[in-house]
PDB file of C-alpha atoms in Angstrom:
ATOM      1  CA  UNK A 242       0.000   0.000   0.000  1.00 38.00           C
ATOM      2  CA  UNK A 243       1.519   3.564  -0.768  1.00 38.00           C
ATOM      3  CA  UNK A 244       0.505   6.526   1.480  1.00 40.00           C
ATOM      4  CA  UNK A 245       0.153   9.926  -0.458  1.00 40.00           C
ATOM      5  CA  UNK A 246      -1.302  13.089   0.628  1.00 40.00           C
ATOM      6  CA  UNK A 247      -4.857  12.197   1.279  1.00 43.00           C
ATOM      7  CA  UNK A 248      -5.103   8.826   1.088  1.00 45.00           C
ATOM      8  CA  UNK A 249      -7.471   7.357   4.027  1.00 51.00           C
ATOM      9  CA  UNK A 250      -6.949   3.795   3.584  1.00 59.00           C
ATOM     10  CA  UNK A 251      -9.743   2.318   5.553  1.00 67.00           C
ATOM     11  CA  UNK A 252      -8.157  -0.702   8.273  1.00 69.00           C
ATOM     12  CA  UNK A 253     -10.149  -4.211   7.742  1.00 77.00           C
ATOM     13  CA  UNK A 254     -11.777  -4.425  11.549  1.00 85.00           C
ATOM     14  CA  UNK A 255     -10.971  -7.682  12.720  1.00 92.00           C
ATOM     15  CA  UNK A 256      -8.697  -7.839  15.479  1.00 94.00           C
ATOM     16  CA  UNK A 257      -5.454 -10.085  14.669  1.00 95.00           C
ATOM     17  CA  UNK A 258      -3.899 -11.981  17.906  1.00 97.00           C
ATOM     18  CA  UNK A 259      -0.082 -10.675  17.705  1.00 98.00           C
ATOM     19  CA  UNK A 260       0.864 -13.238  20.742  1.00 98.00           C
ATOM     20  CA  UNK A 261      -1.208 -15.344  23.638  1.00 98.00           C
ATOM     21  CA  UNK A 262      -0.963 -14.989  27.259  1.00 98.00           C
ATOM     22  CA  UNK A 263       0.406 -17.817  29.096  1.00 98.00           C
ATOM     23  CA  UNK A 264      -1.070 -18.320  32.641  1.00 96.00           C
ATOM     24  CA  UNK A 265      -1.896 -20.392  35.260  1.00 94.00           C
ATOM     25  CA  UNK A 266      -4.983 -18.593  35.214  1.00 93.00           C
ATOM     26  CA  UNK A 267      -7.716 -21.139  33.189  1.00 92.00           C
ATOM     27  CA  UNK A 268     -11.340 -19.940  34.243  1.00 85.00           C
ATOM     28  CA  UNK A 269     -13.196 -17.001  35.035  1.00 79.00           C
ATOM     29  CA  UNK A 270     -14.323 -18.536  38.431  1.00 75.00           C
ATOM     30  CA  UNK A 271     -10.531 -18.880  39.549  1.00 70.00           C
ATOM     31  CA  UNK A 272      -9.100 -15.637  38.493  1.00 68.00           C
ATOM     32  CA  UNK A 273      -9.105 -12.250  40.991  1.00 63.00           C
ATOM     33  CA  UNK A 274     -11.166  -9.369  39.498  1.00 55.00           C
ATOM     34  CA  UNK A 275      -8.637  -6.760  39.792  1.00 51.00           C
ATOM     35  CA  UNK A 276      -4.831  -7.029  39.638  1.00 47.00           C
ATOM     36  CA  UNK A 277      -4.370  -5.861  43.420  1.00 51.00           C
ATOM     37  CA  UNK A 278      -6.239  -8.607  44.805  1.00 58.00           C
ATOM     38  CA  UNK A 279      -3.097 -10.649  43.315  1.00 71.00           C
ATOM     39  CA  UNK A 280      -2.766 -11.466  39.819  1.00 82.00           C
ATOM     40  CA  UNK A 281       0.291 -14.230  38.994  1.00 89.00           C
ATOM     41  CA  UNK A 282       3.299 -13.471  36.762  1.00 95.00           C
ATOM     42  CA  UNK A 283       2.549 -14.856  33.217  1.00 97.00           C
ATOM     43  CA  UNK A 284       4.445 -15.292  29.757  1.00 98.00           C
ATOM     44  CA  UNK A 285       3.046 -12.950  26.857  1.00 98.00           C
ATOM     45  CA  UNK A 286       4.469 -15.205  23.523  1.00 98.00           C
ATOM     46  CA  UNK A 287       4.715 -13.107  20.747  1.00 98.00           C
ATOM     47  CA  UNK A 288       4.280 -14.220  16.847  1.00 98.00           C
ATOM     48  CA  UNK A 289       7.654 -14.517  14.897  1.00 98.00           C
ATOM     49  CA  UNK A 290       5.687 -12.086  12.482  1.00 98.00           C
ATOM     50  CA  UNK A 291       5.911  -8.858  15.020  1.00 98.00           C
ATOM     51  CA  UNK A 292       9.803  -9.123  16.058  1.00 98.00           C
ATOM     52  CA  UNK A 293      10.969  -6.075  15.280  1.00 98.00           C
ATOM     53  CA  UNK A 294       8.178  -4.370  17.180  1.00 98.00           C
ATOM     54  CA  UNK A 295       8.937  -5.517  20.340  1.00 98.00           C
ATOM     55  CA  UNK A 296      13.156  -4.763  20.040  1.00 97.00           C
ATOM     56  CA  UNK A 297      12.874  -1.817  22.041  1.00 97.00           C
ATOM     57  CA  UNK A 298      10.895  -3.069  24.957  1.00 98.00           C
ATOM     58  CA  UNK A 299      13.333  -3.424  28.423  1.00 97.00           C
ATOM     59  CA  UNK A 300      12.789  -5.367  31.243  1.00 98.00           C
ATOM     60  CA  UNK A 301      12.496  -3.255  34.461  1.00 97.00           C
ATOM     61  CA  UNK A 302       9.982  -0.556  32.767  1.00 96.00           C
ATOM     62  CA  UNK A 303       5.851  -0.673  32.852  1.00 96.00           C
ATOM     63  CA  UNK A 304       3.930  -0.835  29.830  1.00 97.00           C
ATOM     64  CA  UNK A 305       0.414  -1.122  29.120  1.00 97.00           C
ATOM     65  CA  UNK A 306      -0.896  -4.577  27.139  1.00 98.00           C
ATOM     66  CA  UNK A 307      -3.843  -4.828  25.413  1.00 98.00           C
ATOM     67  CA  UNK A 308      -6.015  -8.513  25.202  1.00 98.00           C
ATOM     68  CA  UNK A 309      -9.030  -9.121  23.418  1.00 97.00           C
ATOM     69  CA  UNK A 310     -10.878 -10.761  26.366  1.00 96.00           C
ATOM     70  CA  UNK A 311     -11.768 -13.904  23.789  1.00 95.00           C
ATOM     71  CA  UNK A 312     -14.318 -15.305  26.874  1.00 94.00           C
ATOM     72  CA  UNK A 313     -16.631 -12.433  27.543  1.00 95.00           C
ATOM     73  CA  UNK A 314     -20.068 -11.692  26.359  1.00 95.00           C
ATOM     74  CA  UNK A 315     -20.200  -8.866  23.934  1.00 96.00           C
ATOM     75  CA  UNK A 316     -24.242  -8.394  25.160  1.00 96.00           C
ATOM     76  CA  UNK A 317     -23.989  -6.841  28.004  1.00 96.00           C
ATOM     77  CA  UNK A 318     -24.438  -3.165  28.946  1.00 98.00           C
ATOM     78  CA  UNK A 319     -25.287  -3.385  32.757  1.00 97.00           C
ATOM     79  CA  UNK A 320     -23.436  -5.370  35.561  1.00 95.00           C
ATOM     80  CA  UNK A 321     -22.321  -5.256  39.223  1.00 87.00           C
ATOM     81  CA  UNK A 322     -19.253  -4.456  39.915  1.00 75.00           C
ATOM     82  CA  UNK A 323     -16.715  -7.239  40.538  1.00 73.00           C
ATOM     83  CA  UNK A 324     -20.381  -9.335  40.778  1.00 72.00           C
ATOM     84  CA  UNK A 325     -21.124  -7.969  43.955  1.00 77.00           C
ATOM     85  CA  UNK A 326     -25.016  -8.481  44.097  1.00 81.00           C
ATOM     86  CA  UNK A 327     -25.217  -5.781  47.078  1.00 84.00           C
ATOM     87  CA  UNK A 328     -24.007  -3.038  44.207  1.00 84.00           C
ATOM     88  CA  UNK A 329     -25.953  -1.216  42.504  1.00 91.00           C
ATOM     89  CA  UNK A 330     -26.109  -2.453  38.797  1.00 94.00           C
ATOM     90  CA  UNK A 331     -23.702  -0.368  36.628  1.00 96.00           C
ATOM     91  CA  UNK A 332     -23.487   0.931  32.603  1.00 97.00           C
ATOM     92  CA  UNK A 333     -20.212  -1.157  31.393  1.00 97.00           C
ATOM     93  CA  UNK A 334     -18.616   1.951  30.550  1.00 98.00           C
ATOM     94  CA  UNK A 335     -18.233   2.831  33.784  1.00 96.00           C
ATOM     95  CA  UNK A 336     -16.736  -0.190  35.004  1.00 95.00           C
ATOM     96  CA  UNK A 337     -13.980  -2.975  34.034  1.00 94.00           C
ATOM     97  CA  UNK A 338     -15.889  -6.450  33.384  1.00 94.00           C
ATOM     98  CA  UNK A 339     -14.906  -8.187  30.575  1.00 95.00           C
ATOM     99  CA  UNK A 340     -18.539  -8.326  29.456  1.00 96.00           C
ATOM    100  CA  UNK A 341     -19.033  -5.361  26.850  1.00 97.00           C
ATOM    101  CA  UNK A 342     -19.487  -4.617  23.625  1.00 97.00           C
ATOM    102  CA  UNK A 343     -16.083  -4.785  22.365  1.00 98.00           C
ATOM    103  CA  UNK A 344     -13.920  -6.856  25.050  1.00 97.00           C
ATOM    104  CA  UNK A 345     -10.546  -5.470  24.621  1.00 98.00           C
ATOM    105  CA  UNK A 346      -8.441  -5.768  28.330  1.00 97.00           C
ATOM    106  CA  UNK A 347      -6.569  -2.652  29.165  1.00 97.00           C
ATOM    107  CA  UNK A 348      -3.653  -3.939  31.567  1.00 96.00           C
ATOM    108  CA  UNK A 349      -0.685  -2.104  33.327  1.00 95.00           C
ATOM    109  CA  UNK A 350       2.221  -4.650  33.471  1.00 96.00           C
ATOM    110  CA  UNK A 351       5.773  -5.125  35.135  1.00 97.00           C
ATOM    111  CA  UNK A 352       8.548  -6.807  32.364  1.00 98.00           C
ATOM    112  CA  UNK A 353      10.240  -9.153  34.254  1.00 98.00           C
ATOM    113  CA  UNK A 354      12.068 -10.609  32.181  1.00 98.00           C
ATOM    114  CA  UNK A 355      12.691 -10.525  27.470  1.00 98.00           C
ATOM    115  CA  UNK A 356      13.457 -13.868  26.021  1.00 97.00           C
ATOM    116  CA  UNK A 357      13.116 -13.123  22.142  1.00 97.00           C
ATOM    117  CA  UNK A 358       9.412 -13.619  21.654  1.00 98.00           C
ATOM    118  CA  UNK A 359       8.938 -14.151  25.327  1.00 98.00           C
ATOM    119  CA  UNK A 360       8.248 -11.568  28.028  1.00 98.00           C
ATOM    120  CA  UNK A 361       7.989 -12.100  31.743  1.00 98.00           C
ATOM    121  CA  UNK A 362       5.479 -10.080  33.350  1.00 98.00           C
ATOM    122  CA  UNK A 363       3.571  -9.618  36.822  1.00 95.00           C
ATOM    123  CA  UNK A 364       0.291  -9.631  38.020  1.00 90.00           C
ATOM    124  CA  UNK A 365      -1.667  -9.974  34.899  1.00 95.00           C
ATOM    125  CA  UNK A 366      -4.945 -10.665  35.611  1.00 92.00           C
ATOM    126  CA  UNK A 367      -5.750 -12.836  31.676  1.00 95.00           C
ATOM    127  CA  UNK A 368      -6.593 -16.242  31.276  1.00 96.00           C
ATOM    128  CA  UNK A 369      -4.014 -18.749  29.225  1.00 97.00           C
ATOM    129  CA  UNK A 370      -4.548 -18.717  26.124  1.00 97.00           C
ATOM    130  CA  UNK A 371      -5.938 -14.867  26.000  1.00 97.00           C
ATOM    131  CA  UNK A 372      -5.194 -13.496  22.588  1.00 98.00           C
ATOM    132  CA  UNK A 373      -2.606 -10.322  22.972  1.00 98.00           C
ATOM    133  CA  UNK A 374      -3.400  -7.269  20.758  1.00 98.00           C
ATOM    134  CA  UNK A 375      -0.912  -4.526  21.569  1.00 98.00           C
ATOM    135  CA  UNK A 376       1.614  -2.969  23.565  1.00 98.00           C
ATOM    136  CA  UNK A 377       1.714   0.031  24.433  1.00 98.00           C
ATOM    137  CA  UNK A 378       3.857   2.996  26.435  1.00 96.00           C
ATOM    138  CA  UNK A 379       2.427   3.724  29.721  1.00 94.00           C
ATOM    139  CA  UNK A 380       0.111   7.008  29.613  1.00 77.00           C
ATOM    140  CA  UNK A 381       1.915   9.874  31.403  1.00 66.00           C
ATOM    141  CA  UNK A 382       0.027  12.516  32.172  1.00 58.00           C
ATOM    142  CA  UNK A 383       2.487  14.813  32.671  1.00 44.00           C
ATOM    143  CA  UNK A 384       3.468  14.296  28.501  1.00 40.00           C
ATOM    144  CA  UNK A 385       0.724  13.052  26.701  1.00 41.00           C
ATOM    145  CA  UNK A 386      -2.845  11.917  27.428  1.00 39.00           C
TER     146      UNK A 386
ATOM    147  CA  UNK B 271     -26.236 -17.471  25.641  1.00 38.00           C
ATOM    148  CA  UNK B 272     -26.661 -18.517  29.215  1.00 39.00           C
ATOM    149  CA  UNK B 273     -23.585 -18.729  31.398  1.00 40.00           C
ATOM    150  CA  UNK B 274     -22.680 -21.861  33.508  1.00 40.00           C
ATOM    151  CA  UNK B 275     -19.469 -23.135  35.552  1.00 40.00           C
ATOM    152  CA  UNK B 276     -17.367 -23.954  32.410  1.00 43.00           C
ATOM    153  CA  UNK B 277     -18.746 -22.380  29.443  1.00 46.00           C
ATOM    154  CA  UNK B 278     -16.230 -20.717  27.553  1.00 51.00           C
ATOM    155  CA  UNK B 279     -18.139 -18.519  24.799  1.00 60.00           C
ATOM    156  CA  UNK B 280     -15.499 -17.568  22.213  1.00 67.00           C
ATOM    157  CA  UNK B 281     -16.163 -13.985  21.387  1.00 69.00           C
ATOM    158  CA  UNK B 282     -16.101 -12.803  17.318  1.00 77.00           C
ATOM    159  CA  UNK B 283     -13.181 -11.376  16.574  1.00 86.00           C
ATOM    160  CA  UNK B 284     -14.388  -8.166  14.794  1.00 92.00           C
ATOM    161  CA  UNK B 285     -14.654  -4.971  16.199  1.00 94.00           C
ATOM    162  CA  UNK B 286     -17.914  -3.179  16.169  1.00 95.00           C
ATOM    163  CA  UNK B 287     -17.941   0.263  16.288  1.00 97.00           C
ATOM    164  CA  UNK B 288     -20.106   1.738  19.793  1.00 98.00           C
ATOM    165  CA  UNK B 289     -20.056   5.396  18.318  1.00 98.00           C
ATOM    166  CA  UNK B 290     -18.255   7.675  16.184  1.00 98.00           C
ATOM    167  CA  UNK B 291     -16.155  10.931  16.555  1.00 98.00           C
ATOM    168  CA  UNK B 292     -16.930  14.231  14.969  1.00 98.00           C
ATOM    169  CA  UNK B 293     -14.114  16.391  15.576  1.00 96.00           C
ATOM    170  CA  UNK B 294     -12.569  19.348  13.447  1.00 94.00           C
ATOM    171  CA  UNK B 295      -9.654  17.141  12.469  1.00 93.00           C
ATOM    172  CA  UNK B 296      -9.734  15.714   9.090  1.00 92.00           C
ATOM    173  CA  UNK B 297      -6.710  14.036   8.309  1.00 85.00           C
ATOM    174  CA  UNK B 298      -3.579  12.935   9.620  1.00 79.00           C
ATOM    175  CA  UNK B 299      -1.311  15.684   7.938  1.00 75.00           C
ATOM    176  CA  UNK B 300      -3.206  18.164   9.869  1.00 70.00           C
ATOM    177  CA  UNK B 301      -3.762  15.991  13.405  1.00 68.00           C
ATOM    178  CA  UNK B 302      -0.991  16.861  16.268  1.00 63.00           C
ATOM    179  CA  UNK B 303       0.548  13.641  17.396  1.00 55.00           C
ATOM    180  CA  UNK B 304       0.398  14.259  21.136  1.00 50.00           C
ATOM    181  CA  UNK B 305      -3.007  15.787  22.619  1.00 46.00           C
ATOM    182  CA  UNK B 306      -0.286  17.784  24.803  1.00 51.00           C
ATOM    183  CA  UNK B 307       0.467  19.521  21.339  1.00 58.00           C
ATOM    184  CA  UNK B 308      -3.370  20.740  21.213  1.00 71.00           C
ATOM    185  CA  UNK B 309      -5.746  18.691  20.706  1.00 82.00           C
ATOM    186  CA  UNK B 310      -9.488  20.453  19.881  1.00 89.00           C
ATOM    187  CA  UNK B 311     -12.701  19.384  22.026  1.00 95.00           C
ATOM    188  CA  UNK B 312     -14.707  16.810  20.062  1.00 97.00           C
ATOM    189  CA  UNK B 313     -18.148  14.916  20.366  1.00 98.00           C
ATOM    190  CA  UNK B 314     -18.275  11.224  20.765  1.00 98.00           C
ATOM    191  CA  UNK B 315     -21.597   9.658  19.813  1.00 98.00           C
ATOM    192  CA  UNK B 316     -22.818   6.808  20.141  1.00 98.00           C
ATOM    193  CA  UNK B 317     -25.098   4.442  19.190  1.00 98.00           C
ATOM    194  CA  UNK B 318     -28.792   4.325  20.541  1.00 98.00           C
ATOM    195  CA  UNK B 319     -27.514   0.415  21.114  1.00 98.00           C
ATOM    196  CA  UNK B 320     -25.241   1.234  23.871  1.00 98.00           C
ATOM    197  CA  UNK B 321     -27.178   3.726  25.828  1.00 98.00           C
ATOM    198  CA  UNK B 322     -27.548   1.059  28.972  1.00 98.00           C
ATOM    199  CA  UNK B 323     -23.796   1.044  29.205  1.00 98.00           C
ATOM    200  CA  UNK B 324     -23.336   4.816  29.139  1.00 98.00           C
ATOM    201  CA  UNK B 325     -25.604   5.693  31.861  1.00 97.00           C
ATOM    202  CA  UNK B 326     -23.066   6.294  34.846  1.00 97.00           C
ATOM    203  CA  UNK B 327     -20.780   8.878  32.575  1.00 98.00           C
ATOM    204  CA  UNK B 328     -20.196  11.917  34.403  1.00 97.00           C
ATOM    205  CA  UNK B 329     -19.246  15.259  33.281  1.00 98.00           C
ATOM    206  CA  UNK B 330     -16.361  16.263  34.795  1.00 97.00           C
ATOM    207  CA  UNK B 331     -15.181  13.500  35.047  1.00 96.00           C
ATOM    208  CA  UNK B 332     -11.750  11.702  32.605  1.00 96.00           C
ATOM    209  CA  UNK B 333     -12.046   8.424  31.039  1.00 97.00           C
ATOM    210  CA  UNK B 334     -10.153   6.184  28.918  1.00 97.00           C
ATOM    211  CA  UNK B 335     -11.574   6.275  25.283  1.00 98.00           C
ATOM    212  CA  UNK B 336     -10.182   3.266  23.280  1.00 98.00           C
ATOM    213  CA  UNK B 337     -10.487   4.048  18.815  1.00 98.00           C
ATOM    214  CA  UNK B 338     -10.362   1.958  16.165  1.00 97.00           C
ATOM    215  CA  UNK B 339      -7.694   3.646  13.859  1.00 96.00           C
ATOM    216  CA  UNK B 340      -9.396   2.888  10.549  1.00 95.00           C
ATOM    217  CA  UNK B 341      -6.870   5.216   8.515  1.00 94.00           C
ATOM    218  CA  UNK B 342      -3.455   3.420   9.882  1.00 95.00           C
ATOM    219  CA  UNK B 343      -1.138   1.148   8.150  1.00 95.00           C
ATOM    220  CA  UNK B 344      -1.380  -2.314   9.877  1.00 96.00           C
ATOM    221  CA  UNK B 345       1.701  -3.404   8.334  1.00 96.00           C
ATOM    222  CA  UNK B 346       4.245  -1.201  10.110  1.00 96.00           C
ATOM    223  CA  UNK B 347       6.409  -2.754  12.829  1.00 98.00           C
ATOM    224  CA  UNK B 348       8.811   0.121  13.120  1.00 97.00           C
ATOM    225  CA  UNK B 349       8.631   3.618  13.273  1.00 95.00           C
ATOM    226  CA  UNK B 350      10.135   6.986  13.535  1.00 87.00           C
ATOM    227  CA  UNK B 351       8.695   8.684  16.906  1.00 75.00           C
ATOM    228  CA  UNK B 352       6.526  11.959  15.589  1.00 72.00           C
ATOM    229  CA  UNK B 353       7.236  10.900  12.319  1.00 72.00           C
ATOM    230  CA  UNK B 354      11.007  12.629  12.581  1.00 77.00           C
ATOM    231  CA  UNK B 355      13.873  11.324  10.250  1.00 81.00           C
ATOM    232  CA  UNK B 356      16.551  12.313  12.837  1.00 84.00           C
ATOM    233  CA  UNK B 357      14.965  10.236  15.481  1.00 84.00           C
ATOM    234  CA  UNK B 358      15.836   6.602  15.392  1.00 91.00           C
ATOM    235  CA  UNK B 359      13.471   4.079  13.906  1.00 94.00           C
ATOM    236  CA  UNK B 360      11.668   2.416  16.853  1.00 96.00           C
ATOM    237  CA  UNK B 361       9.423  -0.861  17.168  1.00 97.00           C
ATOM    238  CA  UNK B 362       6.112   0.739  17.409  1.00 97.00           C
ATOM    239  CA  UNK B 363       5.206  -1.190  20.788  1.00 98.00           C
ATOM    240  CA  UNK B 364       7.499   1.069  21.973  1.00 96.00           C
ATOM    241  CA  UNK B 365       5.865   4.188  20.369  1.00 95.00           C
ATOM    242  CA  UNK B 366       2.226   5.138  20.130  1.00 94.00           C
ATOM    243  CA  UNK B 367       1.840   5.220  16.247  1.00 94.00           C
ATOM    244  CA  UNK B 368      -1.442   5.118  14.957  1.00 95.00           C
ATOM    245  CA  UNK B 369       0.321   2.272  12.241  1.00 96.00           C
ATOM    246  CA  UNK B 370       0.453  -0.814  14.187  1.00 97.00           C
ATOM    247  CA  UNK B 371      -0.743  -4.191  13.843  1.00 97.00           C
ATOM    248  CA  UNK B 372      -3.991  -3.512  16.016  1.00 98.00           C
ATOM    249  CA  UNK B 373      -4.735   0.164  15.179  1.00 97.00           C
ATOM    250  CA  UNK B 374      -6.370   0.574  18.786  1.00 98.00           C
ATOM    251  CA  UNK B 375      -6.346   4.209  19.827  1.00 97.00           C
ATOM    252  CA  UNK B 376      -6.354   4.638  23.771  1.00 97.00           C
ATOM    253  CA  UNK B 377      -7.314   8.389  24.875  1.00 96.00           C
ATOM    254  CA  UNK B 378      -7.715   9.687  28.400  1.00 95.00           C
ATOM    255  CA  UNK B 379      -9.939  12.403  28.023  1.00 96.00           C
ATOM    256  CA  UNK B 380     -12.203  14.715  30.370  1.00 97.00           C
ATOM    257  CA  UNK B 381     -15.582  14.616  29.810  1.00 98.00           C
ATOM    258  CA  UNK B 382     -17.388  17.758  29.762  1.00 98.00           C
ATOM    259  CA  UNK B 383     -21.134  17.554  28.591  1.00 98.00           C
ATOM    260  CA  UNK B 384     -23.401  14.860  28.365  1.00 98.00           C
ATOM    261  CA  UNK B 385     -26.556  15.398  26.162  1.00 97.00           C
ATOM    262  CA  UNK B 386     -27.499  11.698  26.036  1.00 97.00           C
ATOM    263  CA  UNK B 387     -26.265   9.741  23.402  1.00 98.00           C
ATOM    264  CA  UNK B 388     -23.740  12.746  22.396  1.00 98.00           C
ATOM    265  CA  UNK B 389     -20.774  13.538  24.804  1.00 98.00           C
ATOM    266  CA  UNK B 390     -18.236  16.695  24.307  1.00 98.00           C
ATOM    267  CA  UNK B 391     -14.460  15.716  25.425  1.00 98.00           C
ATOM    268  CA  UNK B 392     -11.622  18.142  26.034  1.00 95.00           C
ATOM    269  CA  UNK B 393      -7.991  17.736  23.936  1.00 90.00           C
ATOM    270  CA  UNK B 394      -9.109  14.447  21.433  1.00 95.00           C
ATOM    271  CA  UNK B 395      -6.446  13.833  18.783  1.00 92.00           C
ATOM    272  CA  UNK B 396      -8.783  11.451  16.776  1.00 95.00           C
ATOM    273  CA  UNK B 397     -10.046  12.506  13.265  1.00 96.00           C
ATOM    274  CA  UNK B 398     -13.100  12.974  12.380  1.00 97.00           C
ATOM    275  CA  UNK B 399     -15.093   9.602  11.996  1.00 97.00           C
ATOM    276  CA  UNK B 400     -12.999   7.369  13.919  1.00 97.00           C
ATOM    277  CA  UNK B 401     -14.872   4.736  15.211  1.00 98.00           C
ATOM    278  CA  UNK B 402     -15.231   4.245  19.052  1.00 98.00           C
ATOM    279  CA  UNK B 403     -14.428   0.691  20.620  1.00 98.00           C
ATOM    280  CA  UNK B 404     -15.144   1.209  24.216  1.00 98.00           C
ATOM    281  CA  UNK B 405     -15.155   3.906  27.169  1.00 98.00           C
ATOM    282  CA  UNK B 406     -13.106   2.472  30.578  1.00 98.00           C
ATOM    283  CA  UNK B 407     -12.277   4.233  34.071  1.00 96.00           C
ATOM    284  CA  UNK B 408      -8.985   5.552  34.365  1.00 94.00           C
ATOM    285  CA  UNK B 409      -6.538   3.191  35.272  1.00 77.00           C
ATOM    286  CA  UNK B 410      -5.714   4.242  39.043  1.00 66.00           C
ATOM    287  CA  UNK B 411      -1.921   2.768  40.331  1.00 58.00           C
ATOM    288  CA  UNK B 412      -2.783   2.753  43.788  1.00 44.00           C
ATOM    289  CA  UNK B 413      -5.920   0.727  43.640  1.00 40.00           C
ATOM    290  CA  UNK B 414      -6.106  -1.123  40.028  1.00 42.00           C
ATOM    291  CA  UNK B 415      -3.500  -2.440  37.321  1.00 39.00           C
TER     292      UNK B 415
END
């Protein structure tokens, strides 16, 4: 494809997995709701395909990962919180299930550790086998937004 | 689709757009590549679909808007930071180039009028048209990853 002054090419809208969480994370019913309550380390396995994206990722920093959350339901508009039947039911865009219309999972990760196509992280709360989207800097608000 | 102890539902991979954009910005030779650089208010509006999920949306309030870049290159793997020559190439998971493999645009932005499906934000660099994915909290360090 060649990019000129005013060319919009128009992006196909599936989602392509670039990698797959590995965890010992395997159900919904095990896994913590929120990374505080203690998420385990995991292995994010990249495709051979998106190499050279990832060279200049370094262990030791934070960056954010986004999954496409490949168990949810993509029906639902209104939940409680963390399932808590004593809360108030709550508009999905105001909250962080994994139930939504589109379920992409917004993540703030430690690397731990770069093996080639294989990164170390902590407390990822994603269930083995989650298909990885992107990476992404950390926002800073003091730089960008 | 009911739910029980088990069930794994394997969400469609497409992404379906919850809303649109209308901002001034029209195309990318014209867009600042950091909101810090000035980013005009916009309206994001949504579906009548979604409406359940927006109803706890505050004004005054910042939230994390994710995009589906529809006018980015999906092929590009590295990049040149703000799009300068004397800056070294980078792998774009480093970088947050609209051209990546997943063209997902993440956005903190502050809310600042809801008029119900239609929602004015401060300091969007989206274009015009860009489809909306989702609407999250802000991620919060001290009390969510």
């Amino acid at each position: 494809m060649t990019r000129s002054s005013g060319s919009t090419p128009s992006a196909s809208s599936d989602v392509r997995p670039i990698g797959r969480v590995e965890s010992p994370l395997v159900d919904r019913a095990s896994a913590p709701r929120q990374g505080d309550e203690g998420s385990p380390e995991a292995w994010l396995v990249f495709e051979p395909e998106v190499r050279d994206g990832l060279r200049d990722l370094r262990a030791g920093t934070d960056v954010l990962l986004l999954t496409w959350l490949d168990r949810s339901r993509r029906d639902v508009l209104v939940v409680r919180p963390r399932g808590d039947t004593n809360r108030p039911p709550t508009g999905v865009f105001s909250t962080r299930s994994p139930d939504r219309p589109n379920p992409i999972g917004l993540h703030r990760v430690h690397l731990l550790e770069i093996d080639d196509l294989r990164i170390r992280v902590s407390d990822l709360e994603a269930l083995d086998g989650t298909p990885i989207l992107d990476v992404k800097p950390v926002l800073d608000r003091d730089t960008e937004r």
